[in-house]
PDB file of C-alpha atoms in Angstrom:
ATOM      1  CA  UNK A   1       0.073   5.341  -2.994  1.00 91.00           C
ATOM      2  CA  UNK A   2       1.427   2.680  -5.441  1.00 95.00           C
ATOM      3  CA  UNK A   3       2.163  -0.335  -5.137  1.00 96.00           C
ATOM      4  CA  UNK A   4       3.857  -3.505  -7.196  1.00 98.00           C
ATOM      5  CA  UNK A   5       4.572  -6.900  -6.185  1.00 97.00           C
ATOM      6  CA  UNK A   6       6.344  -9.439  -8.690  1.00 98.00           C
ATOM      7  CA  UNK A   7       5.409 -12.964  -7.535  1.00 98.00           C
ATOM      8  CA  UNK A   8       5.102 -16.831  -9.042  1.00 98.00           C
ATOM      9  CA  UNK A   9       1.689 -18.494  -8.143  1.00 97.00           C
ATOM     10  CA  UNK A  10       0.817 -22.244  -6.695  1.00 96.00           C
ATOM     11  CA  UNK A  11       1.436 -23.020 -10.425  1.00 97.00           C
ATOM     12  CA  UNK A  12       4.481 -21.496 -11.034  1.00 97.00           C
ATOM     13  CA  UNK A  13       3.128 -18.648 -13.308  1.00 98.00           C
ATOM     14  CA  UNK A  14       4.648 -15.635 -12.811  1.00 98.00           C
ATOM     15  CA  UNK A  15       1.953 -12.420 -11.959  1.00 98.00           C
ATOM     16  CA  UNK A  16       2.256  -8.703 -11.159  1.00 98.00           C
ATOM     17  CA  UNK A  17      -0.061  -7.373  -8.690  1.00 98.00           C
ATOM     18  CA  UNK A  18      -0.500  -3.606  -8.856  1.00 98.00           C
ATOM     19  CA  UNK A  19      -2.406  -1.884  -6.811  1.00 98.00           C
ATOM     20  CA  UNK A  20      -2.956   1.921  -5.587  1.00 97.00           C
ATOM     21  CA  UNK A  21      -5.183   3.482  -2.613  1.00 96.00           C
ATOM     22  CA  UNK A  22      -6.545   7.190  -2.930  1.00 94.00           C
ATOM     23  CA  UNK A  23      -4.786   9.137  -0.549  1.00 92.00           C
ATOM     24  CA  UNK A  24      -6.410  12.377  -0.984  1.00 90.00           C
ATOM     25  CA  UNK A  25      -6.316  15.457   1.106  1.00 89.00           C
ATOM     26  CA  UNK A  26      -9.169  16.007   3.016  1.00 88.00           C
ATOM     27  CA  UNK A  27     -10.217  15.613   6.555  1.00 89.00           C
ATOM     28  CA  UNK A  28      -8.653  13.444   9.413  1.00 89.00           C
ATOM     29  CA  UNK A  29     -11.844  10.934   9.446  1.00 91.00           C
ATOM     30  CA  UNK A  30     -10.690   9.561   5.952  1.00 92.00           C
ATOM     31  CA  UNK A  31      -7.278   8.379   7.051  1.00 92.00           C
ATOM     32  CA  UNK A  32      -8.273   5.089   8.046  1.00 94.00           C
ATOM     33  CA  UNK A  33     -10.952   4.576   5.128  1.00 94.00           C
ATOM     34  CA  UNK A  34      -7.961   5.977   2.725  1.00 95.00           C
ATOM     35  CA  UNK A  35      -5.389   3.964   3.778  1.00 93.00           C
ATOM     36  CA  UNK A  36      -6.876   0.394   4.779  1.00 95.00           C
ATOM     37  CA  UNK A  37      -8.118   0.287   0.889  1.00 97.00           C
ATOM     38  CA  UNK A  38      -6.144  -1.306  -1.526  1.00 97.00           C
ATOM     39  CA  UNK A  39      -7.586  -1.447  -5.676  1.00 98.00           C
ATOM     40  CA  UNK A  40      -5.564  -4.680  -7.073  1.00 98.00           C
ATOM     41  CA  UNK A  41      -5.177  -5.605 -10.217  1.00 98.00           C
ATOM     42  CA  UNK A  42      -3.347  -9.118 -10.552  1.00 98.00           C
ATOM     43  CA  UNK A  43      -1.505  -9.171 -14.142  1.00 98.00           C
ATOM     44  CA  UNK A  44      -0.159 -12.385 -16.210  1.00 98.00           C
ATOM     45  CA  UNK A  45       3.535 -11.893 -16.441  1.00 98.00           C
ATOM     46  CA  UNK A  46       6.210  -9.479 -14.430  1.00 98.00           C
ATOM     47  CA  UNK A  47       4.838  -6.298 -15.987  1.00 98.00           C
ATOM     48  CA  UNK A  48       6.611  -3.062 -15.819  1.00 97.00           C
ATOM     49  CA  UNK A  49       4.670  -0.108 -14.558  1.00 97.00           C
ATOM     50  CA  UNK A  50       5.270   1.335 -18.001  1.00 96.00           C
ATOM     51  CA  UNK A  51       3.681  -1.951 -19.485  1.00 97.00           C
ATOM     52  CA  UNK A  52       0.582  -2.326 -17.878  1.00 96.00           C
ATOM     53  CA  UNK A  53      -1.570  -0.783 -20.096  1.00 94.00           C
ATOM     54  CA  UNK A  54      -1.045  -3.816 -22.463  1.00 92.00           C
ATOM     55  CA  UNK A  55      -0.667  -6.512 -20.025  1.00 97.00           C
ATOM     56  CA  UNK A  56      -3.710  -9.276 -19.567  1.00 98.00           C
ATOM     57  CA  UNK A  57      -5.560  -8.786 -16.070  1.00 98.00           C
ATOM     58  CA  UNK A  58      -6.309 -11.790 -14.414  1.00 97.00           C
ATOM     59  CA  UNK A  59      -8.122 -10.661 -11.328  1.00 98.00           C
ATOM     60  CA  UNK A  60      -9.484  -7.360  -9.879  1.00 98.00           C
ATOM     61  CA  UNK A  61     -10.940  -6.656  -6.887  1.00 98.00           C
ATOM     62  CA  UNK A  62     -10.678  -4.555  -3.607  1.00 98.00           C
ATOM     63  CA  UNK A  63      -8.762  -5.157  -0.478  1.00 97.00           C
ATOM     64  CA  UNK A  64      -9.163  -4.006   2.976  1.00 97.00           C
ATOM     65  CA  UNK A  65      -7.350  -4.721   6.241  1.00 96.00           C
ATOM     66  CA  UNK A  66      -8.948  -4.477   9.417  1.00 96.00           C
ATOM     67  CA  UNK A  67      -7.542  -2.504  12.561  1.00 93.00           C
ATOM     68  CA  UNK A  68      -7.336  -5.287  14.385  1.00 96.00           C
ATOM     69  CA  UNK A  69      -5.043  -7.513  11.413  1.00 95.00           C
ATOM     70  CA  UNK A  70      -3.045  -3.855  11.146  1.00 91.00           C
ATOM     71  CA  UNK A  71      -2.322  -3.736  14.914  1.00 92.00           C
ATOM     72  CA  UNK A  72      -1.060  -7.387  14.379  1.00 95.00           C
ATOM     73  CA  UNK A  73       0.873  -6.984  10.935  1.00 91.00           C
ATOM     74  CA  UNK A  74       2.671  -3.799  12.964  1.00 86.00           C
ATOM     75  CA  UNK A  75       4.015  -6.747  15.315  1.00 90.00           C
ATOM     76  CA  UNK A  76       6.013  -8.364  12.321  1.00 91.00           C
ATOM     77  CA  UNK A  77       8.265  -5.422  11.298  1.00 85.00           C
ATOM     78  CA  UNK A  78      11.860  -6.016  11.496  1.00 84.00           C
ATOM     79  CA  UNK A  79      14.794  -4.338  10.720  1.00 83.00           C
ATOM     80  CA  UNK A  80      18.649  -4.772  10.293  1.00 82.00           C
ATOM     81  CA  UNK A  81      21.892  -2.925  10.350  1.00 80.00           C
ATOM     82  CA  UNK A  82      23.590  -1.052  12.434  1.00 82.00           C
ATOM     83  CA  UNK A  83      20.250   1.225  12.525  1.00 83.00           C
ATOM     84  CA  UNK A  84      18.052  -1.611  14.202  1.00 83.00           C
ATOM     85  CA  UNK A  85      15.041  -0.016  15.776  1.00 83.00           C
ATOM     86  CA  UNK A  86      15.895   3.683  15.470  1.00 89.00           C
ATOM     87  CA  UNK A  87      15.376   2.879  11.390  1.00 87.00           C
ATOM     88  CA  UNK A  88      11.960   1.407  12.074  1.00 87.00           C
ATOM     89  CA  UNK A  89      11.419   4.256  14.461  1.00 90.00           C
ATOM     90  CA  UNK A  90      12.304   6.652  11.421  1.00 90.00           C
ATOM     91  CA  UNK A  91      10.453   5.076   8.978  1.00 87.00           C
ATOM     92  CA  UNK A  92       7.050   5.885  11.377  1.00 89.00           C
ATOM     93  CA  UNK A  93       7.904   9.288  11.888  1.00 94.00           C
ATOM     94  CA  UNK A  94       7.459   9.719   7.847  1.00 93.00           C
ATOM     95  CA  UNK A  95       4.781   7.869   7.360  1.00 89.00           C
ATOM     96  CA  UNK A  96       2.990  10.153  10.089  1.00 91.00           C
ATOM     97  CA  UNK A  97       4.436  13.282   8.372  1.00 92.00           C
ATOM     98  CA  UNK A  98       3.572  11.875   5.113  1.00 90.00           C
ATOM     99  CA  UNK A  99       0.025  11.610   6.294  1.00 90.00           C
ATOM    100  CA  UNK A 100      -0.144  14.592   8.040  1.00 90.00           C
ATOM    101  CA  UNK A 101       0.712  16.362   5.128  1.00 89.00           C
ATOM    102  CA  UNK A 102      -2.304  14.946   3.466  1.00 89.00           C
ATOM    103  CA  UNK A 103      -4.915  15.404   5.791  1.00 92.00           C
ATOM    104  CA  UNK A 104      -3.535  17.844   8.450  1.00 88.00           C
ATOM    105  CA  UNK A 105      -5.223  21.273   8.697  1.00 85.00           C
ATOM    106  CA  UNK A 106      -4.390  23.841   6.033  1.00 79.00           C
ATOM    107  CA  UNK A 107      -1.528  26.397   6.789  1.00 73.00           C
ATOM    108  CA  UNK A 108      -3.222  30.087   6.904  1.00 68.00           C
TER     109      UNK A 108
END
């Protein structure tokens, strides 16, 4: 999973953070560990995916969210359009499939 936020700091410089967490088949017990880790690197400048290799890293580090901050981040989804909650309802069915795609038994 990648991600890529474009944002302007308490000092009004503008950084990339790009990130990505190892979502790697393998057994059910590594779905939490997998997907509660995020590797961040925070970037001088809005850089491009295709210009990172260049770009000047600020920061590095490792993030992690705990169950208890993911039960409560869950709480703050919203969604609008004629879809409402059906959309959000959608978008969990996915990420489920997505991730039992992943780590889901193997077909025989």
């Amino acid at each position: 999973m990648r991600y890529r936020l474009f944002y302007t700091d308490g000092e009004g410089r503008r950084r990339t953070l790009s990130g990505h967490k190892n979502v790697l088949h393998g057994p059910p017990t590594r779905i939490w560990p997998d997907t509660s880790t995020l590797y961040v690197r925070l970037l001088d400048g809005h850089v491009a995916a295709d210009e990172e290799d260049g770009a000047e890293v600020v920061a590095a580090g490792v993030l992690h969210i705990q169950l208890t901050d993911f039960a409560r981040q869950l709480t703050t989804f919203r969604t609008t359009g004629p879809g409402g909650a059906g959309t959000l309802l959608d978008f969990g069915r996915f990420f489920a499939g997505e991730l039992w795609e992943v780590y889901g038994p193997d077909p025989d």
